[in-house]
Coordinates of C-alpha atoms in Angstrom, one line a residue:
M1 CA -81.1 -54.5 -196.4
R2 CA -84.1 -54.1 -197.8
K3 CA -85.1 -51.0 -197.1
L4 CA -81.4 -49.7 -199.6
L5 CA -83.4 -52.2 -202.2
L6 CA -86.5 -50.0 -202.0
L7 CA -84.7 -47.4 -202.1
L8 CA -82.2 -48.6 -205.2
I9 CA -85.2 -49.6 -207.3
S10 CA -87.6 -46.2 -206.3
T11 CA -84.4 -44.5 -207.6
S12 CA -84.1 -46.5 -211.1
L13 CA -87.1 -46.2 -212.3
I14 CA -87.9 -42.0 -212.3
M15 CA -84.0 -42.1 -214.0
P16 CA -84.0 -41.6 -216.8
L17 CA -81.8 -43.6 -219.2
A18 CA -78.6 -41.9 -221.0
S19 CA -79.7 -43.1 -224.6
S20 CA -82.7 -41.5 -224.3
A21 CA -81.4 -38.5 -223.0
Q22 CA -79.6 -37.7 -225.8
P23 CA -81.1 -35.6 -229.2
G24 CA -80.7 -36.0 -232.4
K25 CA -79.6 -34.2 -235.0
K26 CA -83.3 -33.3 -237.7
S27 CA -83.2 -33.7 -240.8
L28 CA -85.9 -33.6 -243.1
K29 CA -84.9 -36.4 -246.3
Q30 CA -83.9 -38.8 -243.2
A31 CA -87.0 -38.6 -241.0
P32 CA -89.2 -41.3 -241.8
K33 CA -86.0 -43.7 -241.2
R34 CA -85.1 -41.9 -238.0
T35 CA -88.9 -42.1 -236.8
A36 CA -88.7 -45.5 -237.0
S37 CA -85.3 -46.0 -235.4
A38 CA -86.5 -44.0 -232.6
G39 CA -89.4 -46.1 -231.9
A40 CA -87.9 -49.1 -232.3
G41 CA -84.9 -47.4 -229.3
N42 CA -87.9 -46.5 -227.6
S43 CA -88.6 -49.9 -227.5
R44 CA -85.5 -50.8 -226.3
E45 CA -84.8 -48.5 -223.9
S46 CA -88.4 -49.6 -222.5
Q47 CA -87.4 -53.2 -222.0
L48 CA -84.2 -52.8 -220.6
K49 CA -86.2 -50.4 -218.2
F50 CA -88.3 -53.1 -217.6
Q51 CA -85.2 -55.9 -217.0
L52 CA -83.6 -53.3 -214.3
S53 CA -87.1 -53.0 -212.8
N54 CA -87.3 -56.7 -212.2
A55 CA -84.2 -57.1 -211.0
L56 CA -84.2 -54.9 -209.0
R57 CA -87.8 -56.2 -207.3
Q58 CA -85.7 -59.7 -207.3
A59 CA -82.9 -58.3 -205.3
Q60 CA -85.8 -56.9 -202.9
S61 CA -87.3 -60.1 -202.3
G62 CA -84.7 -62.2 -201.5
Q63 CA -84.3 -64.0 -205.4
Y64 CA -79.9 -62.5 -205.0
E65 CA -79.3 -65.1 -207.4
A66 CA -81.5 -64.1 -210.2
A67 CA -81.1 -60.3 -209.6
A68 CA -77.4 -60.9 -209.6
N69 CA -77.6 -62.6 -213.2
S70 CA -80.0 -60.2 -214.6
L71 CA -77.6 -57.4 -213.2
F72 CA -74.9 -58.1 -214.7
S73 CA -75.9 -58.3 -217.9
L74 CA -77.3 -54.6 -218.0
A75 CA -73.9 -53.7 -216.6
R76 CA -72.9 -54.9 -219.6
R77 CA -75.7 -52.7 -221.9
P78 CA -74.0 -49.8 -223.4
E79 CA -77.8 -48.2 -223.6
L80 CA -77.6 -48.1 -219.5
A81 CA -73.6 -46.4 -219.6
S82 CA -75.3 -43.2 -216.9
E83 CA -76.6 -46.5 -214.4
R84 CA -74.3 -48.7 -214.6
A85 CA -72.7 -47.4 -211.7
Q86 CA -76.1 -47.9 -209.8
I87 CA -76.1 -51.1 -211.0
K88 CA -72.7 -52.7 -210.4
Y89 CA -73.0 -51.0 -207.0
I90 CA -76.2 -53.2 -206.7
L91 CA -74.8 -56.1 -208.4
G92 CA -72.2 -55.8 -205.7
T93 CA -74.4 -56.1 -202.8
M94 CA -76.3 -59.3 -204.7
L95 CA -72.6 -61.1 -204.8
M96 CA -71.9 -60.4 -200.7
E97 CA -75.6 -62.3 -200.3
L98 CA -74.2 -65.2 -201.9
K99 CA -71.1 -65.1 -200.1
L100 CA -68.7 -64.2 -203.2
Y101 CA -66.6 -62.2 -202.1
Q102 CA -63.9 -62.8 -204.7
T103 CA -66.2 -61.9 -207.2
A104 CA -68.5 -58.3 -205.9
A105 CA -64.6 -57.1 -204.7
F106 CA -64.4 -56.8 -208.3
Q107 CA -67.4 -54.2 -209.0
F108 CA -67.2 -52.4 -206.1
V109 CA -63.4 -51.8 -207.8
D110 CA -65.2 -50.8 -210.7
V111 CA -67.7 -48.0 -208.9
I112 CA -64.4 -46.9 -206.8
R113 CA -63.0 -46.5 -210.3
M114 CA -66.0 -44.4 -212.1
N115 CA -65.9 -42.0 -209.3
H116 CA -69.2 -41.9 -209.0
P117 CA -70.4 -38.8 -206.4
K118 CA -73.1 -41.1 -204.3
Y119 CA -72.0 -45.1 -205.0
S120 CA -68.0 -44.6 -205.4
K121 CA -68.2 -43.6 -201.7
Q122 CA -70.2 -46.5 -200.3
A123 CA -68.4 -49.0 -202.8
I124 CA -65.4 -47.8 -200.6
E125 CA -67.2 -49.2 -197.6
K126 CA -68.3 -52.2 -199.3
L127 CA -64.9 -53.0 -200.2
S128 CA -63.6 -52.7 -197.3
I129 CA -66.0 -55.1 -195.5
V130 CA -65.6 -58.2 -198.3
A131 CA -61.5 -57.3 -198.6
D132 CA -61.2 -57.6 -194.4
S133 CA -63.0 -61.2 -194.6
L134 CA -61.1 -62.2 -197.3
G135 CA -58.0 -60.8 -195.7
D136 CA -57.0 -60.0 -198.8
D137 CA -54.5 -56.9 -198.5
T138 CA -54.5 -55.4 -201.8
I139 CA -57.9 -55.0 -202.1
L140 CA -57.9 -53.8 -198.5
N141 CA -54.8 -51.0 -199.2
Y142 CA -57.0 -50.3 -202.3
A143 CA -59.9 -49.6 -200.9
I144 CA -58.2 -48.1 -197.6
S145 CA -56.2 -45.7 -199.5
R146 CA -60.1 -44.0 -201.1
V147 CA -61.3 -43.7 -197.1
D148 CA -61.5 -40.2 -195.1
V149 CA -62.6 -41.8 -192.1
T150 CA -64.6 -39.5 -191.1
D151 CA -67.2 -40.4 -193.6
I152 CA -67.7 -43.7 -193.0
P153 CA -70.2 -44.9 -190.9
P154 CA -69.8 -45.4 -187.5
N155 CA -70.6 -48.9 -187.3
Q156 CA -67.3 -49.3 -189.9
K157 CA -65.0 -46.9 -188.3
D158 CA -63.2 -49.9 -185.7
M159 CA -62.2 -52.3 -188.6
I160 CA -60.5 -49.4 -190.5
N161 CA -59.1 -47.4 -188.1
F162 CA -57.6 -51.1 -187.2
R163 CA -56.5 -52.0 -190.5
L164 CA -55.1 -48.0 -190.7
G165 CA -53.6 -49.1 -188.2
E166 CA -51.6 -52.1 -189.5
I167 CA -50.8 -50.5 -192.8
K168 CA -48.6 -48.2 -189.9
L169 CA -47.1 -50.3 -188.7
R170 CA -45.7 -52.9 -191.7
N171 CA -44.5 -48.5 -192.4
R172 CA -42.9 -48.4 -189.4
E173 CA -45.0 -45.5 -188.8
Y174 CA -45.2 -46.6 -185.0
A175 CA -46.5 -43.3 -183.2
K176 CA -49.5 -43.3 -185.9
A177 CA -50.1 -46.7 -185.1
Q178 CA -50.1 -46.7 -181.6
D179 CA -52.7 -43.8 -182.2
L180 CA -55.0 -45.3 -184.8
F181 CA -55.3 -48.8 -182.9
N182 CA -56.2 -46.4 -179.6
R183 CA -59.4 -45.9 -181.7
V184 CA -60.8 -49.4 -181.1
G185 CA -62.9 -48.9 -179.1
P186 CA -63.2 -52.3 -176.2
G187 CA -66.6 -53.7 -178.2
S188 CA -65.2 -53.9 -181.4
S189 CA -64.2 -57.6 -182.5
Y190 CA -61.2 -56.0 -183.4
Y191 CA -60.1 -54.4 -180.0
F192 CA -58.0 -57.2 -178.8
Q193 CA -56.0 -57.4 -181.6
A194 CA -55.8 -53.4 -181.8
L195 CA -54.5 -53.5 -178.0
F196 CA -52.1 -56.6 -179.3
N197 CA -50.8 -54.7 -182.7
K198 CA -51.0 -51.4 -179.8
G199 CA -47.5 -53.5 -177.7
L200 CA -46.3 -54.5 -181.1
A201 CA -46.1 -50.5 -182.2
E202 CA -44.6 -49.5 -178.7
M203 CA -41.9 -52.8 -179.0
E204 CA -40.8 -51.5 -182.1
A205 CA -41.0 -47.7 -180.7
N206 CA -37.8 -49.6 -178.1
Q207 CA -41.4 -48.3 -175.2
P208 CA -41.4 -51.5 -173.9
A209 CA -43.0 -50.4 -170.2
I210 CA -45.3 -48.7 -172.2
A211 CA -46.2 -52.3 -173.5
V212 CA -45.7 -53.6 -170.4
G213 CA -48.8 -51.8 -169.3
T214 CA -51.0 -52.3 -172.9
Y215 CA -50.4 -56.3 -172.6
N216 CA -51.2 -55.8 -169.2
K217 CA -54.6 -54.4 -169.8
M218 CA -55.2 -57.5 -172.4
L219 CA -54.5 -59.6 -170.3
D220 CA -56.9 -58.5 -167.3
A221 CA -59.6 -57.9 -170.3
R222 CA -59.3 -61.7 -171.4
R223 CA -59.4 -62.6 -167.5
K224 CA -62.3 -64.7 -167.5
A225 CA -61.3 -66.9 -170.5
P226 CA -59.8 -70.0 -170.6
V227 CA -56.4 -70.3 -170.2
T228 CA -55.7 -71.5 -173.6
D229 CA -58.0 -68.8 -175.2
P230 CA -55.9 -67.3 -178.2
N231 CA -56.0 -63.5 -177.1
R232 CA -55.1 -64.6 -173.2
V233 CA -52.3 -66.1 -174.9
E234 CA -51.7 -64.7 -177.2
A235 CA -51.0 -61.4 -174.3
Q236 CA -49.1 -63.8 -172.2
L237 CA -46.6 -64.4 -174.5
A238 CA -46.3 -60.9 -175.4
L239 CA -46.2 -59.4 -172.3
A240 CA -43.1 -62.0 -171.6
R241 CA -41.6 -60.5 -174.5
A242 CA -42.0 -56.6 -173.4
L243 CA -40.4 -58.1 -170.1
Y244 CA -37.2 -59.7 -171.5
Q245 CA -37.1 -55.9 -173.8
K246 CA -37.1 -54.4 -170.5
Q247 CA -33.8 -56.4 -168.9
D248 CA -36.1 -57.5 -166.4
W249 CA -35.1 -60.5 -166.7
E250 CA -37.1 -62.8 -163.6
A251 CA -40.5 -61.7 -164.3
A252 CA -39.7 -62.5 -168.0
I253 CA -39.2 -65.5 -167.1
E254 CA -42.4 -65.8 -164.2
A255 CA -44.4 -64.8 -167.6
Y256 CA -43.1 -67.0 -170.6
S257 CA -44.0 -70.4 -167.8
Q258 CA -47.4 -68.6 -167.5
V259 CA -48.3 -69.6 -170.7
P260 CA -49.7 -73.1 -171.3
R261 CA -48.2 -76.3 -172.0
D262 CA -51.1 -77.1 -174.1
T263 CA -50.6 -74.2 -176.5
V264 CA -48.8 -73.5 -180.1
M265 CA -46.9 -70.8 -178.4
W266 CA -45.8 -73.1 -176.0
H267 CA -42.4 -74.1 -177.8
D268 CA -41.4 -71.2 -178.3
A269 CA -41.7 -70.3 -174.7
V270 CA -40.2 -72.2 -173.9
F271 CA -37.2 -71.6 -176.0
E272 CA -37.5 -67.5 -175.6
Q273 CA -37.9 -68.8 -171.4
S274 CA -33.9 -69.6 -171.8
W275 CA -32.7 -66.7 -173.5
A276 CA -34.3 -65.0 -170.1
M277 CA -33.1 -67.7 -167.7
L278 CA -29.4 -67.3 -169.3
R279 CA -29.3 -63.2 -169.2
A280 CA -30.1 -64.1 -165.6
A281 CA -27.4 -67.3 -165.1
R282 CA -29.6 -69.8 -164.5
F283 CA -28.4 -72.3 -165.9
R284 CA -29.3 -75.0 -164.5
S285 CA -33.2 -73.8 -165.1
A286 CA -31.9 -73.5 -169.2
L287 CA -30.6 -76.6 -169.4
S288 CA -33.3 -78.2 -168.1
N289 CA -35.3 -76.0 -170.8
F290 CA -33.4 -77.8 -173.4
Q291 CA -34.3 -81.3 -172.4
T292 CA -38.2 -80.5 -173.4
L293 CA -37.3 -78.5 -176.5
H294 CA -34.5 -80.8 -178.5
S295 CA -36.8 -83.7 -177.5
A296 CA -37.9 -86.2 -180.2
Y297 CA -41.0 -84.7 -180.4
Y298 CA -40.3 -81.3 -182.1
E299 CA -38.0 -83.6 -184.5
D300 CA -39.7 -80.6 -186.9
F301 CA -38.9 -77.6 -185.7
Y302 CA -36.6 -75.9 -187.3
M303 CA -34.5 -74.3 -184.7
P304 CA -30.7 -74.3 -185.4
E305 CA -30.2 -71.2 -182.7
S306 CA -31.4 -72.8 -179.8
L307 CA -28.1 -75.5 -180.5
L308 CA -26.1 -72.8 -180.3
L309 CA -28.0 -71.5 -177.7
R310 CA -27.1 -74.5 -175.0
S311 CA -23.8 -74.7 -176.3
I312 CA -23.5 -71.1 -174.9
V313 CA -25.1 -71.6 -171.5
Y314 CA -22.2 -75.7 -171.4
L315 CA -19.7 -72.8 -171.9
Y316 CA -20.5 -70.4 -169.4
I317 CA -20.9 -73.9 -167.0
C318 CA -17.3 -75.6 -168.8
K319 CA -19.0 -78.0 -170.0
Y320 CA -17.0 -78.8 -172.7
D321 CA -17.6 -82.6 -173.7
E322 CA -21.2 -81.8 -173.9
M323 CA -20.8 -78.3 -175.4
E324 CA -19.1 -80.5 -178.3
K325 CA -21.8 -82.8 -178.8
V326 CA -24.5 -80.3 -178.8
L327 CA -21.9 -78.1 -181.7
G328 CA -22.2 -81.5 -183.4
L329 CA -25.1 -82.3 -183.6
F330 CA -25.7 -78.3 -184.5
E331 CA -23.2 -78.8 -187.8
K332 CA -24.7 -82.5 -188.3
T333 CA -28.6 -81.0 -188.9
Y334 CA -28.5 -77.8 -190.0
G335 CA -24.8 -77.9 -192.6
P336 CA -27.4 -80.8 -194.9
V337 CA -30.6 -78.1 -194.5
R338 CA -27.9 -75.1 -194.9
T339 CA -26.7 -77.1 -198.6
K340 CA -29.8 -78.4 -199.5
I341 CA -31.9 -74.4 -199.7
G342 CA -28.8 -73.0 -201.8
D343 CA -28.9 -75.7 -203.6
F344 CA -32.7 -75.0 -204.6
L345 CA -31.9 -71.6 -204.6
K346 CA -29.8 -72.1 -207.4
S347 CA -31.9 -74.1 -208.9
S348 CA -34.3 -71.5 -210.5
G349 CA -35.7 -68.2 -209.9
E350 CA -39.2 -69.0 -211.1
P351 CA -42.5 -68.6 -208.2
T352 CA -43.9 -71.6 -208.9
M353 CA -41.8 -74.1 -208.3
Y354 CA -41.1 -72.3 -204.7
Y355 CA -45.1 -72.2 -204.6
N356 CA -45.1 -75.9 -205.2
E357 CA -42.3 -76.9 -202.9
V358 CA -44.7 -75.2 -200.0
E359 CA -48.0 -76.4 -201.4
K360 CA -46.8 -80.3 -201.3
A361 CA -44.9 -79.3 -197.3
Y362 CA -48.9 -77.9 -196.2
S363 CA -50.3 -80.9 -197.2
M364 CA -48.1 -83.2 -195.4
K365 CA -48.8 -81.2 -192.3
N366 CA -52.8 -81.7 -193.3
S367 CA -52.8 -84.8 -194.4
D368 CA -50.9 -86.0 -197.4
K369 CA -47.2 -87.7 -195.2
T370 CA -46.1 -89.2 -198.1
A371 CA -45.4 -86.0 -200.3
A372 CA -41.4 -86.2 -201.7
L373 CA -40.2 -82.8 -201.0
R374 CA -36.5 -81.5 -202.4
L375 CA -36.0 -79.6 -199.1
P376 CA -36.3 -80.6 -195.4
Y377 CA -39.5 -80.7 -193.7
I378 CA -38.4 -78.5 -191.2
V379 CA -36.9 -75.6 -193.3
L380 CA -40.8 -75.8 -195.3
K381 CA -42.8 -75.9 -191.8
N382 CA -41.0 -73.2 -190.9
V383 CA -41.5 -70.8 -193.8
L384 CA -45.2 -72.1 -193.7
D385 CA -45.2 -71.0 -190.0
Q386 CA -44.6 -66.7 -191.5
G387 CA -47.0 -64.8 -190.8
D388 CA -47.2 -63.5 -194.8
V389 CA -47.1 -66.6 -196.0
K390 CA -50.1 -68.0 -193.3
R391 CA -52.1 -64.9 -194.8
S392 CA -51.6 -65.4 -198.8
I393 CA -52.7 -69.5 -198.0
H394 CA -55.5 -68.3 -195.4
Y395 CA -56.3 -66.2 -198.6
L396 CA -55.6 -68.7 -201.5
E397 CA -59.0 -70.7 -199.1
K398 CA -60.8 -68.3 -198.9
L399 CA -60.7 -68.4 -203.1
A400 CA -61.2 -72.6 -203.1
Q401 CA -64.2 -72.1 -200.9
E402 CA -65.5 -69.5 -203.0
K403 CA -64.6 -71.8 -206.6
A404 CA -66.7 -74.6 -204.7
R405 CA -69.7 -72.0 -203.8
V406 CA -70.3 -71.6 -207.7
E407 CA -69.2 -74.8 -209.3
S408 CA -72.1 -76.5 -206.6
N409 CA -74.3 -74.7 -208.2
Y410 CA -75.0 -76.0 -211.5
A411 CA -76.9 -73.3 -213.3
F412 CA -75.1 -70.6 -211.9
K413 CA -72.2 -72.2 -213.3
A414 CA -73.8 -71.9 -216.4
S415 CA -74.5 -68.6 -216.4
S416 CA -72.4 -66.2 -217.8
L417 CA -71.5 -64.5 -214.6
G418 CA -70.5 -68.4 -212.9
Q419 CA -68.4 -68.2 -215.4
Y420 CA -67.3 -64.0 -214.4
S421 CA -66.7 -65.7 -211.6
L422 CA -64.4 -68.4 -211.7
K423 CA -62.4 -66.5 -214.5
I424 CA -62.0 -64.4 -211.5
I425 CA -61.3 -66.8 -209.2
A426 CA -58.3 -68.1 -211.4
N427 CA -56.7 -65.3 -212.0
R428 CA -56.9 -64.1 -208.3
S429 CA -55.3 -67.8 -207.3
K430 CA -53.0 -67.6 -209.5
N431 CA -51.3 -64.6 -208.7
T432 CA -51.5 -65.3 -205.5
K433 CA -49.4 -68.2 -206.0
L434 CA -47.2 -66.5 -207.2
A435 CA -46.6 -63.9 -205.0
I436 CA -46.7 -66.9 -201.6
G437 CA -43.6 -68.6 -204.2
E438 CA -41.7 -65.3 -204.0
M439 CA -42.2 -64.7 -200.9
V440 CA -40.9 -68.6 -199.2
K441 CA -37.9 -67.2 -201.9
A442 CA -37.4 -64.3 -199.5
H443 CA -37.7 -66.3 -196.0
L444 CA -35.4 -69.1 -197.6
Q445 CA -33.0 -66.5 -198.9
N446 CA -32.9 -65.3 -194.7
M447 CA -33.0 -68.6 -193.6
R448 CA -29.8 -69.2 -196.2
V449 CA -28.2 -65.9 -194.7
E450 CA -29.3 -66.5 -191.2
L451 CA -27.2 -70.2 -191.4
R452 CA -24.8 -68.6 -192.3
D453 CA -24.4 -66.1 -189.6
L454 CA -25.1 -69.0 -187.1
Y455 CA -22.3 -71.3 -188.7
E456 CA -19.6 -67.9 -187.8
Q457 CA -21.3 -68.0 -184.1
A458 CA -20.8 -71.9 -184.2
G459 CA -17.2 -71.1 -185.1
F460 CA -16.4 -68.1 -182.5
I461 CA -18.4 -70.8 -179.8
R462 CA -16.2 -74.0 -181.2
Y463 CA -13.2 -71.0 -180.5
E464 CA -13.9 -70.6 -177.2
M465 CA -14.4 -74.2 -176.3
I466 CA -11.1 -74.8 -177.4
N467 CA -9.6 -72.2 -175.4
G468 CA -11.7 -73.6 -172.1
R469 CA -10.5 -76.8 -172.5
K470 CA -6.9 -75.4 -172.4
E471 CA -7.5 -73.2 -169.2
S472 CA -9.6 -76.4 -168.1
I473 CA -6.2 -78.6 -168.2
K474 CA -3.6 -75.7 -167.1
K475 CA -6.1 -75.5 -163.2
K476 CA -5.6 -79.7 -164.0
I477 CA -2.0 -79.3 -163.6
A478 CA -2.0 -76.9 -160.9
G479 CA -4.0 -78.4 -158.6
K480 CA -7.0 -76.5 -159.3
D481 CA -9.4 -79.0 -160.8
I482 CA -12.6 -79.4 -159.1
G483 CA -14.1 -82.8 -160.3
D484 CA -16.7 -84.1 -162.2
G485 CA -18.9 -84.7 -159.7
Q486 CA -23.1 -83.4 -159.7
I487 CA -24.3 -80.1 -157.7
D488 CA -27.1 -81.9 -154.9
E489 CA -24.7 -85.4 -155.2
K490 CA -25.2 -85.2 -151.5
I491 CA -28.3 -84.7 -150.9
D492 CA -30.9 -87.5 -151.0
R493 CA -32.7 -88.6 -154.0
Q494 CA -35.0 -89.4 -151.3
F495 CA -35.7 -86.0 -150.4
Y496 CA -37.3 -85.3 -154.8
I497 CA -39.4 -88.8 -154.3
Q498 CA -40.8 -87.1 -151.6
N499 CA -41.0 -83.7 -153.1
G500 CA -43.8 -85.3 -155.9
Y501 CA -40.8 -85.7 -158.4
Q502 CA -39.5 -89.2 -160.0
Y503 CA -35.6 -89.1 -160.2
Y504 CA -33.8 -91.4 -163.1
P505 CA -30.6 -90.5 -164.1
F506 CA -31.5 -89.6 -168.0
Q507 CA -30.2 -91.9 -170.9
G508 CA -32.0 -90.5 -173.7
E509 CA -35.7 -91.2 -173.7
Y510 CA -38.4 -89.0 -173.7
W511 CA -41.7 -89.3 -172.9
L512 CA -44.7 -87.0 -173.7
D513 CA -46.1 -86.7 -170.5
E514 CA -42.9 -85.7 -168.7
V515 CA -42.0 -83.0 -171.0
G516 CA -41.2 -79.8 -169.5
N517 CA -40.9 -81.3 -166.6
Y518 CA -37.2 -82.4 -166.7
H519 CA -35.3 -80.9 -164.3
Y520 CA -30.9 -80.5 -164.5
L521 CA -28.9 -81.5 -161.1
G522 CA -25.4 -81.2 -163.1
K523 CA -22.9 -78.8 -161.9
Q524 CA -21.1 -76.2 -163.2
S525 CA -17.4 -77.5 -163.7
C526 CA -16.1 -73.5 -163.8
E527 CA -13.3 -73.1 -160.8

């Protein structure tokens, strides 16, 4: 940074000011007046030149706040129009040093728009860095859309390739996305996320066998990391999903079982493993999982599909009474949810209303447990866990941190630059909240459609249940009923106890240390 500033200072000192380079039209009558004006102009230009040199020296000596304030003032002077790109670029770098990334981003955007032959290119590089720090997709896309990858410095190529890959992945250009993620080197901090996204692109392109190789590579690279390491767990879950998509049910079940219990991804792993167990006809294993999934510890999870899946498993083993209970639980739980989502969507289309509701749920999730919600908490918690909402809330938190940084420095807050920063942050926060509101609305609309489809499926499942009961009665009348006993009922319970299990009939009680250890011993009632 200091070498760069030294160069910039020396450049600015030899650079003529714009106004001094413009000759005036001579006139005898006006000669004395022009001479006086020219004298005043020269004095003012010299003063501005001195102020600019002084600001750059402050920057060089690490007085970033003083330098930023001076440069902010000088950037507005019409006499310095020809130096404005240089001044704003240095101002942006000073703001980066002060960790005011959002305010810095605006300086770099201004420089890029000036299309300066030297500073616009450097501003794109800096804008990419601050946008990456903020997690601001809008600014990042703006910067990256102007990047020529062949021109950027080697130390930034991994980040640019990774971000470009993300854009291609979102645009469903899977082959291009894979190529860009492949260019991220193993030494980069983006390497594991690039591998993860490359696997996603391969799965979206219906190449699950290749994705299995990618996630195994990611796992191998994290083999020495702790079992709860987020990258390792992400890779494990992604590997299980790739194996599921490959229809290798047994391998998928094993891969899901390797996801550690004390991680946030475990619940998803158990649910998805239940689908694999159903496909592998391992009904008792699937039912064991449901004891965990529907335990009291997960009562604030939105999972209507899990209840329907449980009812389907009961259908396969002809347990119609249990099936009816589960379908009843589905309707009792998600009927009111469906109604409330519908009423909420009808009440207003304003994004602010949607943002306010999800903000209350966010507070409830983290600290305030007394917030009054119009929508069920399980719905809002699910929306908060969606990737786009999560990223935008993270960006809002970054803005709040920047605002706190400005407000904690009273002198800076009172300055023109401080007020300018607060104005930028306020506008960005307002627009981000509106964007989140739109995202929440879209997710609620999707949930309403999903619930409508699930209710249709529940109707079909209920029809199959009634049909199955009818066939069961026919068999009973014909003397072909196989009774209500349990599988393994002839085995002494000591068999389980001797093998390390605690055995007792399930009576609806759940204990935290037992979640994930339930084993279903019922039998199928089909002939």
